[in-house]
GROMACS .gro file of C-alpha atoms in nm:
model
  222
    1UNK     CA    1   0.000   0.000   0.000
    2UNK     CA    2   0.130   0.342  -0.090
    3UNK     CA    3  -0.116   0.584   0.092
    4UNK     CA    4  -0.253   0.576   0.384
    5UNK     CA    5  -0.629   0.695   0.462
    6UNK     CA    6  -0.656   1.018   0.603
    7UNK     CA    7  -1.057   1.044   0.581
    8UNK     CA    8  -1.238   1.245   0.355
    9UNK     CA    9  -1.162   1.373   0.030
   10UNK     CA   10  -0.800   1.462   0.070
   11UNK     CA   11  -0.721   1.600  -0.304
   12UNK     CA   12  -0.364   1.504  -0.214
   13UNK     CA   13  -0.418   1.169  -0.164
   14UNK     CA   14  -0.631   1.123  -0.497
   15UNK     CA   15  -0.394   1.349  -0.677
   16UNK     CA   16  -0.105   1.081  -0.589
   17UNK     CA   17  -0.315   0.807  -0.597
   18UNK     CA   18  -0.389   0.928  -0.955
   19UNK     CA   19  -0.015   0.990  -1.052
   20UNK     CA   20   0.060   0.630  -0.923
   21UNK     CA   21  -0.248   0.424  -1.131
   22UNK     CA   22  -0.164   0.653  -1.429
   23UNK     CA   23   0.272   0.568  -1.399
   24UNK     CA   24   0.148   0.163  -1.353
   25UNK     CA   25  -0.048   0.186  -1.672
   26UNK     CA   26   0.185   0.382  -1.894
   27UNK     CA   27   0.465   0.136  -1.781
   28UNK     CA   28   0.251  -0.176  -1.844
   29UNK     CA   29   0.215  -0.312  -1.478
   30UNK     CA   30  -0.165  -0.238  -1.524
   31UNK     CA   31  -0.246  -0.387  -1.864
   32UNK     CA   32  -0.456  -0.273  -2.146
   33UNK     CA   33  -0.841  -0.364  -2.074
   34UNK     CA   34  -0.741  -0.529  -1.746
   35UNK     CA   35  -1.052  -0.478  -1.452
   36UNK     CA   36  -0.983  -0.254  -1.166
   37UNK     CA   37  -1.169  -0.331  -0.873
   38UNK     CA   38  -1.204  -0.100  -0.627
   39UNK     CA   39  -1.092  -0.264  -0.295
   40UNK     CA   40  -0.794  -0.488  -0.465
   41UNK     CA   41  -0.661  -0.110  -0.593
   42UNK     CA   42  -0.737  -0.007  -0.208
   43UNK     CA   43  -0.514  -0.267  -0.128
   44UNK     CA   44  -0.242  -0.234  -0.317
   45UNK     CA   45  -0.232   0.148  -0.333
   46UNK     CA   46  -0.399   0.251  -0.065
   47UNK     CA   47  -0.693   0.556  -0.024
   48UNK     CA   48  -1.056   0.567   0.060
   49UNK     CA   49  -1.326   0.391  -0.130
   50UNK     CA   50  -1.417   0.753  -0.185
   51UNK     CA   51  -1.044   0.900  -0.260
   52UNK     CA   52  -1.006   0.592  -0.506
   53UNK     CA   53  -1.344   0.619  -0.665
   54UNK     CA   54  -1.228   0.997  -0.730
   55UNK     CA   55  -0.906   0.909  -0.905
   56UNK     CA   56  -1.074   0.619  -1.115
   57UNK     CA   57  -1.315   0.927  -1.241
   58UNK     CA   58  -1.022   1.174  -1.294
   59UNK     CA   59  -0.810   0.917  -1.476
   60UNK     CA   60  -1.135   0.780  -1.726
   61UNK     CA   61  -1.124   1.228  -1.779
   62UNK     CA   62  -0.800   1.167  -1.881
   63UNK     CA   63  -0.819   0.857  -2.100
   64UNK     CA   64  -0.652   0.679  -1.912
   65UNK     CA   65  -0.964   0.451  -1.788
   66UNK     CA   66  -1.290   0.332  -1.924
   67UNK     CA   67  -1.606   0.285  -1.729
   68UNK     CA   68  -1.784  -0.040  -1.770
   69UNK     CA   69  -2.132  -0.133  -1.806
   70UNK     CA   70  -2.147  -0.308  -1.500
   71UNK     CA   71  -2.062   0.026  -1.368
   72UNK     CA   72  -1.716  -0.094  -1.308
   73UNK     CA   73  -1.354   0.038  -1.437
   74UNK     CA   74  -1.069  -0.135  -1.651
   75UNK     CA   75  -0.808  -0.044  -1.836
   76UNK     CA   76  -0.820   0.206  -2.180
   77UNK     CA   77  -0.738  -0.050  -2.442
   78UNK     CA   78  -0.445  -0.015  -2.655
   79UNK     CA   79  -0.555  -0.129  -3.038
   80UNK     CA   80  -0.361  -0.020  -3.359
   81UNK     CA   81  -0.656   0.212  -3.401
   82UNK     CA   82  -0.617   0.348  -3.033
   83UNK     CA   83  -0.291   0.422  -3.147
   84UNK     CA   84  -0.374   0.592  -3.498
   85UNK     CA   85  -0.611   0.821  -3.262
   86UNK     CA   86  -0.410   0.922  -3.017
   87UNK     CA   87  -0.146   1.041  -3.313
   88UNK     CA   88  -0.407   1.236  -3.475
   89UNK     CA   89  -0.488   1.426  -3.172
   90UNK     CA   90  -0.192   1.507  -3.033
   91UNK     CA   91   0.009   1.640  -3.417
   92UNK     CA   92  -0.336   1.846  -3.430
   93UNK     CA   93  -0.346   1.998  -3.049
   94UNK     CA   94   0.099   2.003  -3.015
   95UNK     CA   95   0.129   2.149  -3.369
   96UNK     CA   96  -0.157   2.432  -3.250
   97UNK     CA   97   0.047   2.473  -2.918
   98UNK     CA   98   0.330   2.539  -3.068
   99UNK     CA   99   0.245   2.769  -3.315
  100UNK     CA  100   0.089   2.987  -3.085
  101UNK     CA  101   0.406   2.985  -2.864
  102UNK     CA  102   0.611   3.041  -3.176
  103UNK     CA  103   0.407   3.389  -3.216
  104UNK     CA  104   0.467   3.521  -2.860
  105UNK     CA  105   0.790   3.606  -2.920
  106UNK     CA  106   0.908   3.531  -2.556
  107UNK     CA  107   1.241   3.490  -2.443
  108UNK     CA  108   1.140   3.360  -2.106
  109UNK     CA  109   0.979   3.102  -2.312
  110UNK     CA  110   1.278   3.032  -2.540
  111UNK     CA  111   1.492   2.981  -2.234
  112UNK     CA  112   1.260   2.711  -2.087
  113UNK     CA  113   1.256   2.536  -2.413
  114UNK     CA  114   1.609   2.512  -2.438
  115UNK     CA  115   1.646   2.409  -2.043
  116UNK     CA  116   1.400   2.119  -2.146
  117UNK     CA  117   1.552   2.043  -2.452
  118UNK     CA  118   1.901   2.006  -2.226
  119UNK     CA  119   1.716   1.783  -1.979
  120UNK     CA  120   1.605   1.525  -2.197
  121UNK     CA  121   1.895   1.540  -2.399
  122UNK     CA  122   2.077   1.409  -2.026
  123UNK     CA  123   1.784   1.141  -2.000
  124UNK     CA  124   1.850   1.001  -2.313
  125UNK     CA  125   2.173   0.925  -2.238
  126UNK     CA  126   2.109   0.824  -1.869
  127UNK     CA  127   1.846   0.550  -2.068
  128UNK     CA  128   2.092   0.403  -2.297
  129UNK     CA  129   2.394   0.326  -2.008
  130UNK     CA  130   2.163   0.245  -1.717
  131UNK     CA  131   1.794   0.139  -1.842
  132UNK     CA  132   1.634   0.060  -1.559
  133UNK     CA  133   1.307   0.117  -1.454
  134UNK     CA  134   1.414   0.414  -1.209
  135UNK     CA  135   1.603   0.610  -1.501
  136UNK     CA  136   1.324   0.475  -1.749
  137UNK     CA  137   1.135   0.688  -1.502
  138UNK     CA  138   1.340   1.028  -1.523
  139UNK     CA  139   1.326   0.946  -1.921
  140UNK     CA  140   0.957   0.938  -1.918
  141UNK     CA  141   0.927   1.263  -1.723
  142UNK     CA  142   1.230   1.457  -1.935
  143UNK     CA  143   0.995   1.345  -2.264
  144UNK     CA  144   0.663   1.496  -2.131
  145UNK     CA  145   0.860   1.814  -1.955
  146UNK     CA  146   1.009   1.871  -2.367
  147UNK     CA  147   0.634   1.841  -2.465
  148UNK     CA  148   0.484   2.113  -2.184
  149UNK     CA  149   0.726   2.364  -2.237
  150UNK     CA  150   0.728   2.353  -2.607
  151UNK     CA  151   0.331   2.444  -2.586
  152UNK     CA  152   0.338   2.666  -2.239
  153UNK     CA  153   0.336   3.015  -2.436
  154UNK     CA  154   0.060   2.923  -2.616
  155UNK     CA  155  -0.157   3.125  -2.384
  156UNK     CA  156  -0.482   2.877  -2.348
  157UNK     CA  157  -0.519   2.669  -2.044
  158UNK     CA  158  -0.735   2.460  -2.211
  159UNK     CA  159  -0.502   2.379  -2.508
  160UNK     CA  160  -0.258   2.246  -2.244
  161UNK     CA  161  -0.460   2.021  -2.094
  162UNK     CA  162  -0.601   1.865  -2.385
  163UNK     CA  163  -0.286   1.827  -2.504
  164UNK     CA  164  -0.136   1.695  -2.167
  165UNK     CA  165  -0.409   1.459  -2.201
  166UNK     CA  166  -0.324   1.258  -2.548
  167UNK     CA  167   0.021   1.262  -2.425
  168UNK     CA  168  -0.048   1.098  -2.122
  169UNK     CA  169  -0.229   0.854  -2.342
  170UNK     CA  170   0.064   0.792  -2.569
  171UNK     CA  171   0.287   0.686  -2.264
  172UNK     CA  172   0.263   0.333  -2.263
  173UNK     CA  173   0.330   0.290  -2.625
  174UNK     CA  174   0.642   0.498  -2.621
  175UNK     CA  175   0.787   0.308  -2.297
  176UNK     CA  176   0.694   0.030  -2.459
  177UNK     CA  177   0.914   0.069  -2.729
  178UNK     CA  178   1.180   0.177  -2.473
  179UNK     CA  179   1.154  -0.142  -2.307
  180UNK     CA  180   1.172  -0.342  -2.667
  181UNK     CA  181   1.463  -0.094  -2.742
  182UNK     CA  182   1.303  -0.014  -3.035
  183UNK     CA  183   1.409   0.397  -3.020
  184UNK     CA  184   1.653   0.510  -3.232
  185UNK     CA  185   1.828   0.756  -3.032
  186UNK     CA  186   2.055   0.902  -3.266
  187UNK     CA  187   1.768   0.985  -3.519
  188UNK     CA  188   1.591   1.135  -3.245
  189UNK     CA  189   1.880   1.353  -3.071
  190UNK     CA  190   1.905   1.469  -3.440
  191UNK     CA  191   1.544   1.587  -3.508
  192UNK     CA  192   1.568   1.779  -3.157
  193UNK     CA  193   1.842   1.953  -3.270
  194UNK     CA  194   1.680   2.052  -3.610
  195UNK     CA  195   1.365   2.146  -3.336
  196UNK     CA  196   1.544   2.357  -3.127
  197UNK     CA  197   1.776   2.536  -3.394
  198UNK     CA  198   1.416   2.629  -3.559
  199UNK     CA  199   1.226   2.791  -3.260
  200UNK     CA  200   1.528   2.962  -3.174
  201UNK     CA  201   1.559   3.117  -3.543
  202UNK     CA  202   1.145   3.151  -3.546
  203UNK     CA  203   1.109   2.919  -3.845
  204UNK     CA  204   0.787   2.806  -3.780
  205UNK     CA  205   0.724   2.591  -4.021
  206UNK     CA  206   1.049   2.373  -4.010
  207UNK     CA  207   0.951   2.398  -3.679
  208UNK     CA  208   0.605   2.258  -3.715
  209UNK     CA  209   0.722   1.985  -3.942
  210UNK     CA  210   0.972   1.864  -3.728
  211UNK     CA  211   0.776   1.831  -3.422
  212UNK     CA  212   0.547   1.619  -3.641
  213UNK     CA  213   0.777   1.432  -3.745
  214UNK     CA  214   0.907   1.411  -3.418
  215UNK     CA  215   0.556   1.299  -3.278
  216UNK     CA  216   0.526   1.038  -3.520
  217UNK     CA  217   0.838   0.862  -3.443
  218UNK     CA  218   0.827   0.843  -3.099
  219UNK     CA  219   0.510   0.639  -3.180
  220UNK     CA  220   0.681   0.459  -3.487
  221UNK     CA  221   0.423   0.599  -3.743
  222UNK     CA  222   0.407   0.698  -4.025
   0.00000   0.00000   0.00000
């Protein structure tokens, strides 16, 4: 058990207990389409029926859960066609994001790229010579931290979160194809280079196209 029961509707507890359920799903311990029954998750992770019930709603918000018929919870599946879908939103809400953060013209914002850009740069070679599930970890978190600061001066809350949302989604496949070691890391240190060298000279379009491309091979798609 991970967290304890304070009573009540502690939005710490469900805001770990969330964090926690959504980690064990994008690293495969809690498999696609698998049932999650409210007292063996109590168990194992700790919470209220009413904290847990809480993060089972905010995580089927996310994606990251599907409600059942039987009024139950399992698992988002994780289909080819899952797969195409998640692509399709996140090129269409991180190419929007990033445009709009393109036209602000901030160097606080360039600065925070570049930090970001430097960070996963660090995880990806902290994956390759030690890839274990701690550093996998630190990899996972550099990857989305790249993806939130490319769209925070986009200037719409809401264009954030949706877009923090499919990437949450995506999670599982890319560790996944950590795990296989099916990431070409050179390719990819290459294309953030051509990234970063095109915010910082406002090409927005190179830009664009490269965090598409970008997108797309994290996911290997086409």
């Amino acid at each position: 058990m991970l967290f304890g029961d304070r009573g009540g509707t502690d939005e710490t507890i469900v805001a770990m207990l969330s964090s926690a359920i959504r980690r064990d799903i994008s690293f495969g311990v809690l498999r696609p389409d698998e049932k999650l029954k409210i007292e063996a998750l109590r168990q194992r992770y700790g919470g209220s029926n009413h904290s847990m019930r809480e993060t089972l709603r905010i995580l089927t918000a996310e994606g990251m859960v599907e409600a059942t018929n039987q009024r139950g919870f399992r698992v988002t599946s994780a289909t080819e066609d899952d797969l195409k879908d998640i692509l399709l939103m996140r090129i269409e809400t991180e190419r929007l994001g990033l445009k709009r953060s393109l036209q602000s013209d901030s160097v606080a914002w360039e600065s925070q790229v570049v930090a970001a850009f430097h960070g996963l740069h660090r995880a990806d070679v902290a994956v390759q010579e030690t890839p274990n599930d701690a550093i996998a970890l630190d990899w996972d978190e550099a990857s989305r931290a790249l993806s939130a600061a490319l769209l925070s001066a986009c200037g719409s809350r809401r264009l954030i979160e949706t877009a923090n949302k499919f990437y949450n989604q995506s999670r599982r496949y890319l560790l996944a194809l950590l795990r296989e070691g099916q990431i070409d890391f050179a390719a990819r240190e290459k294309r953030h280079q051509i990234l970063r060298e095109a915010i910082l000279a406002r090409n927005d379009e190179l830009a664009l196209t490269t965090l598409e491309e970008d997108i797309r091979a994290a996911l290997k798609t086409t």
